[in-house]
GROMACS .gro file of C-alpha atoms in nm:
model
  183
    1MET     CA    1   0.833  -0.198  -1.418
    2ASP     CA    2   0.823   0.143  -1.591
    3ALA     CA    3   0.495   0.049  -1.760
    4PHE     CA    4   0.321   0.077  -1.424
    5ALA     CA    5   0.457   0.419  -1.317
    6ILE     CA    6   0.611   0.280  -0.998
    7PRO     CA    7   0.990   0.307  -1.007
    8VAL     CA    8   1.207   0.043  -0.844
    9LEU     CA    9   1.345   0.217  -0.536
   10PRO     CA   10   1.610   0.131  -0.277
   11GLU     CA   11   1.534   0.158   0.093
   12PRO     CA   12   1.557   0.525   0.196
   13ARG     CA   13   1.892   0.636   0.333
   14ASP     CA   14   1.940   0.763   0.686
   15GLU     CA   15   1.984   1.132   0.612
   16ALA     CA   16   1.990   1.384   0.895
   17SER     CA   17   1.818   1.636   0.668
   18ALA     CA   18   1.504   1.424   0.622
   19GLY     CA   19   1.215   1.525   0.843
   20THR     CA   20   0.960   1.284   0.981
   21LYS     CA   21   0.699   1.356   0.710
   22GLU     CA   22   0.953   1.308   0.433
   23ARG     CA   23   1.072   0.984   0.596
   24PHE     CA   24   0.715   0.849   0.604
   25LEU     CA   25   0.661   0.943   0.239
   26ASP     CA   26   0.994   0.792   0.130
   27TYR     CA   27   0.919   0.462   0.306
   28LEU     CA   28   0.567   0.448   0.163
   29ASP     CA   29   0.716   0.499  -0.186
   30PHE     CA   30   0.975   0.228  -0.109
   31TYR     CA   31   0.710  -0.024  -0.004
   32ARG     CA   32   0.488   0.051  -0.305
   33SER     CA   33   0.796  -0.019  -0.516
   34ALA     CA   34   0.865  -0.344  -0.328
   35ILE     CA   35   0.505  -0.456  -0.388
   36ALA     CA   36   0.535  -0.381  -0.762
   37VAL     CA   37   0.868  -0.567  -0.782
   38LYS     CA   38   0.718  -0.875  -0.617
   39LEU     CA   39   0.430  -0.880  -0.865
   40ASP     CA   40   0.641  -0.811  -1.174
   41GLY     CA   41   0.676  -1.112  -1.403
   42LEU     CA   42   0.406  -1.326  -1.243
   43SER     CA   43   0.178  -1.503  -1.486
   44ASP     CA   44  -0.190  -1.420  -1.497
   45ALA     CA   45  -0.260  -1.757  -1.334
   46ASP     CA   46  -0.014  -1.679  -1.050
   47LEU     CA   47  -0.168  -1.333  -0.999
   48HIS     CA   48  -0.519  -1.480  -0.968
   49SER     CA   49  -0.450  -1.795  -0.766
   50SER     CA   50  -0.339  -1.859  -0.411
   51ASN     CA   51  -0.083  -2.086  -0.248
   52LEU     CA   52  -0.196  -1.982   0.100
   53PRO     CA   53  -0.449  -2.119   0.347
   54SER     CA   54  -0.618  -1.776   0.364
   55GLY     CA   55  -0.698  -1.808  -0.005
   56TRP     CA   56  -0.608  -1.454  -0.116
   57SER     CA   57  -0.429  -1.407  -0.444
   58PRO     CA   58  -0.147  -1.159  -0.514
   59LEU     CA   59  -0.384  -0.942  -0.719
   60GLU     CA   60  -0.639  -0.940  -0.436
   61LEU     CA   61  -0.366  -0.826  -0.197
   62LEU     CA   62  -0.278  -0.543  -0.436
   63LEU     CA   63  -0.645  -0.441  -0.450
   64HIS     CA   64  -0.651  -0.437  -0.069
   65LEU     CA   65  -0.349  -0.204  -0.056
   66VAL     CA   66  -0.507   0.037  -0.308
   67PHE     CA   67  -0.825   0.062  -0.102
   68MET     CA   68  -0.645   0.060   0.234
   69GLU     CA   69  -0.440   0.371   0.155
   70ARG     CA   70  -0.738   0.549   0.000
   71ARG     CA   71  -0.955   0.462   0.300
   72TRP     CA   72  -0.707   0.588   0.559
   73LEU     CA   73  -0.587   0.907   0.390
   74ARG     CA   74  -0.887   1.032   0.197
   75TRP     CA   75  -1.194   0.888   0.378
   76ARG     CA   76  -1.070   0.883   0.735
   77PHE     CA   77  -0.810   1.161   0.748
   78LEU     CA   78  -0.957   1.415   0.504
   79GLY     CA   79  -1.317   1.309   0.558
   80GLU     CA   80  -1.384   1.294   0.183
   81ASP     CA   81  -1.710   1.142   0.067
   82ILE     CA   82  -1.583   0.858  -0.151
   83ASP     CA   83  -1.774   0.578  -0.317
   84ASP     CA   84  -1.721   0.236  -0.166
   85PRO     CA   85  -1.440   0.308   0.085
   86GLN     CA   86  -1.444  -0.060   0.183
   87GLY     CA   87  -1.418  -0.168  -0.182
   88ASP     CA   88  -1.176  -0.448  -0.108
   89ASP     CA   89  -1.416  -0.631   0.124
   90GLY     CA   90  -1.608  -0.924  -0.015
   91SER     CA   91  -1.908  -1.085   0.146
   92ASP     CA   92  -1.687  -1.374   0.257
   93GLY     CA   93  -1.436  -1.146   0.432
   94ARG     CA   94  -1.176  -1.188   0.155
   95TRP     CA   95  -1.045  -0.920  -0.074
   96THR     CA   96  -1.255  -0.953  -0.387
   97LEU     CA   97  -1.147  -0.854  -0.737
   98ARG     CA   98  -1.387  -0.681  -0.970
   99GLY     CA   99  -1.416  -0.793  -1.332
  100ASP     CA  100  -1.201  -0.509  -1.468
  101ASP     CA  101  -0.913  -0.538  -1.215
  102THR     CA  102  -0.578  -0.599  -1.383
  103LEU     CA  103  -0.219  -0.581  -1.263
  104ALA     CA  104  -0.150  -0.271  -1.475
  105GLY     CA  105  -0.469  -0.098  -1.362
  106LEU     CA  106  -0.418  -0.172  -0.994
  107LEU     CA  107  -0.049  -0.070  -1.003
  108SER     CA  108  -0.151   0.255  -1.173
  109ALA     CA  109  -0.412   0.310  -0.901
  110LEU     CA  110  -0.148   0.235  -0.636
  111ALA     CA  111   0.087   0.493  -0.791
  112ALA     CA  112  -0.190   0.753  -0.818
  113GLY     CA  113  -0.291   0.687  -0.458
  114GLY     CA  114   0.069   0.738  -0.352
  115GLN     CA  115   0.083   1.073  -0.530
  116ARG     CA  116  -0.242   1.177  -0.361
  117THR     CA  117  -0.105   1.068  -0.022
  118ARG     CA  118   0.207   1.280  -0.080
  119THR     CA  119  -0.010   1.584  -0.158
  120ILE     CA  120  -0.223   1.528   0.153
  121VAL     CA  121   0.073   1.477   0.386
  122GLU     CA  122   0.271   1.771   0.253
  123ALA     CA  123  -0.029   2.002   0.315
  124ALA     CA  124  -0.088   1.886   0.675
  125ASP     CA  125   0.084   1.863   1.010
  126LEU     CA  126   0.153   1.524   1.167
  127THR     CA  127  -0.049   1.635   1.471
  128ASP     CA  128  -0.361   1.711   1.264
  129LEU     CA  129  -0.660   1.497   1.359
  130ALA     CA  130  -0.862   1.289   1.115
  131ALA     CA  131  -1.171   1.469   0.991
  132GLY     CA  132  -1.368   1.158   0.891
  133GLY     CA  133  -1.714   1.120   1.034
  134ALA     CA  134  -1.848   0.854   1.269
  135GLU     CA  135  -1.873   0.588   0.996
  136ALA     CA  136  -1.516   0.650   0.875
  137LEU     CA  137  -1.376   0.647   1.228
  138GLY     CA  138  -1.593   0.367   1.361
  139GLY     CA  139  -1.688   0.569   1.668
  140SER     CA  140  -1.324   0.594   1.779
  141PRO     CA  141  -1.158   0.924   1.864
  142PRO     CA  142  -0.994   1.073   1.555
  143PRO     CA  143  -0.631   0.964   1.517
  144THR     CA  144  -0.350   1.199   1.420
  145LEU     CA  145  -0.199   1.199   1.074
  146GLU     CA  146   0.119   1.060   1.230
  147TRP     CA  147  -0.070   0.758   1.369
  148ILE     CA  148  -0.242   0.703   1.034
  149LEU     CA  149   0.091   0.709   0.850
  150PHE     CA  150   0.239   0.457   1.095
  151HIS     CA  151  -0.064   0.235   1.038
  152VAL     CA  152  -0.048   0.261   0.658
  153LEU     CA  153   0.327   0.197   0.665
  154GLN     CA  154   0.286  -0.117   0.877
  155GLU     CA  155   0.016  -0.242   0.637
  156TYR     CA  156   0.258  -0.205   0.346
  157ALA     CA  157   0.549  -0.365   0.533
  158ARG     CA  158   0.339  -0.659   0.652
  159HIS     CA  159   0.190  -0.728   0.312
  160ALA     CA  160   0.525  -0.687   0.133
  161GLY     CA  161   0.643  -0.966   0.363
  162HIS     CA  162   0.344  -1.176   0.264
  163LEU     CA  163   0.432  -1.125  -0.102
  164ASP     CA  164   0.793  -1.225  -0.027
  165VAL     CA  165   0.663  -1.564   0.087
  166VAL     CA  166   0.416  -1.596  -0.202
  167ARG     CA  167   0.685  -1.513  -0.457
  168GLU     CA  168   0.926  -1.764  -0.301
  169LEU     CA  169   0.656  -2.033  -0.323
  170ILE     CA  170   0.585  -1.950  -0.688
  171ASP     CA  171   0.935  -1.925  -0.834
  172GLY     CA  172   1.196  -1.915  -0.560
  173ARG     CA  173   1.264  -1.541  -0.574
  174VAL     CA  174   1.334  -1.425  -0.219
  175GLY     CA  175   1.368  -1.106  -0.017
  176GLU     CA  176   1.480  -0.798  -0.196
  177ASP     CA  177   1.651  -0.974  -0.489
  178GLU     CA  178   1.525  -0.713  -0.736
  179VAL     CA  179   1.553  -0.395  -0.525
  180PRO     CA  180   1.872  -0.190  -0.577
  181GLU     CA  181   2.088  -0.100  -0.277
  182GLU     CA  182   2.130   0.263  -0.390
  183VAL     CA  183   1.988   0.500  -0.645
   0.00000   0.00000   0.00000
């Protein structure tokens, strides 16, 4: 796992000293770690194929998570002008890999995106409104950073659950078999 710059992390502890922003950031780090753990050790064939009716592969799901976090924090919240904010959308509605997408590359992008999210969140207030323009916000009123973080967190939690099922179908590994209870 160390080759991908995403450490294996336990679920964050319930510490009275942790504020809401730190709790969000800790859980986002935890779920990025859970995603990396679920993908670790899969063959190239397993990473690129699907056992699901939806047809998405584990690597396509990882691509989606990379673009999802980037889209919500940089494009929508900060209002940055970024190339291809919907880069995980294919013409058929599925997440579509590009020719140079690899597990190592996408996990590195996930880790870098997590570091960027931490920087953004630490510099803002949870009540700050998204600065993205009409295209980024789809004509909706701008959400708060707190709402965005809840949304991003639920995306990670939901898709980590999907990967739990995929991994169980591939090789029987279930739940949090590889995630330590404590640091």
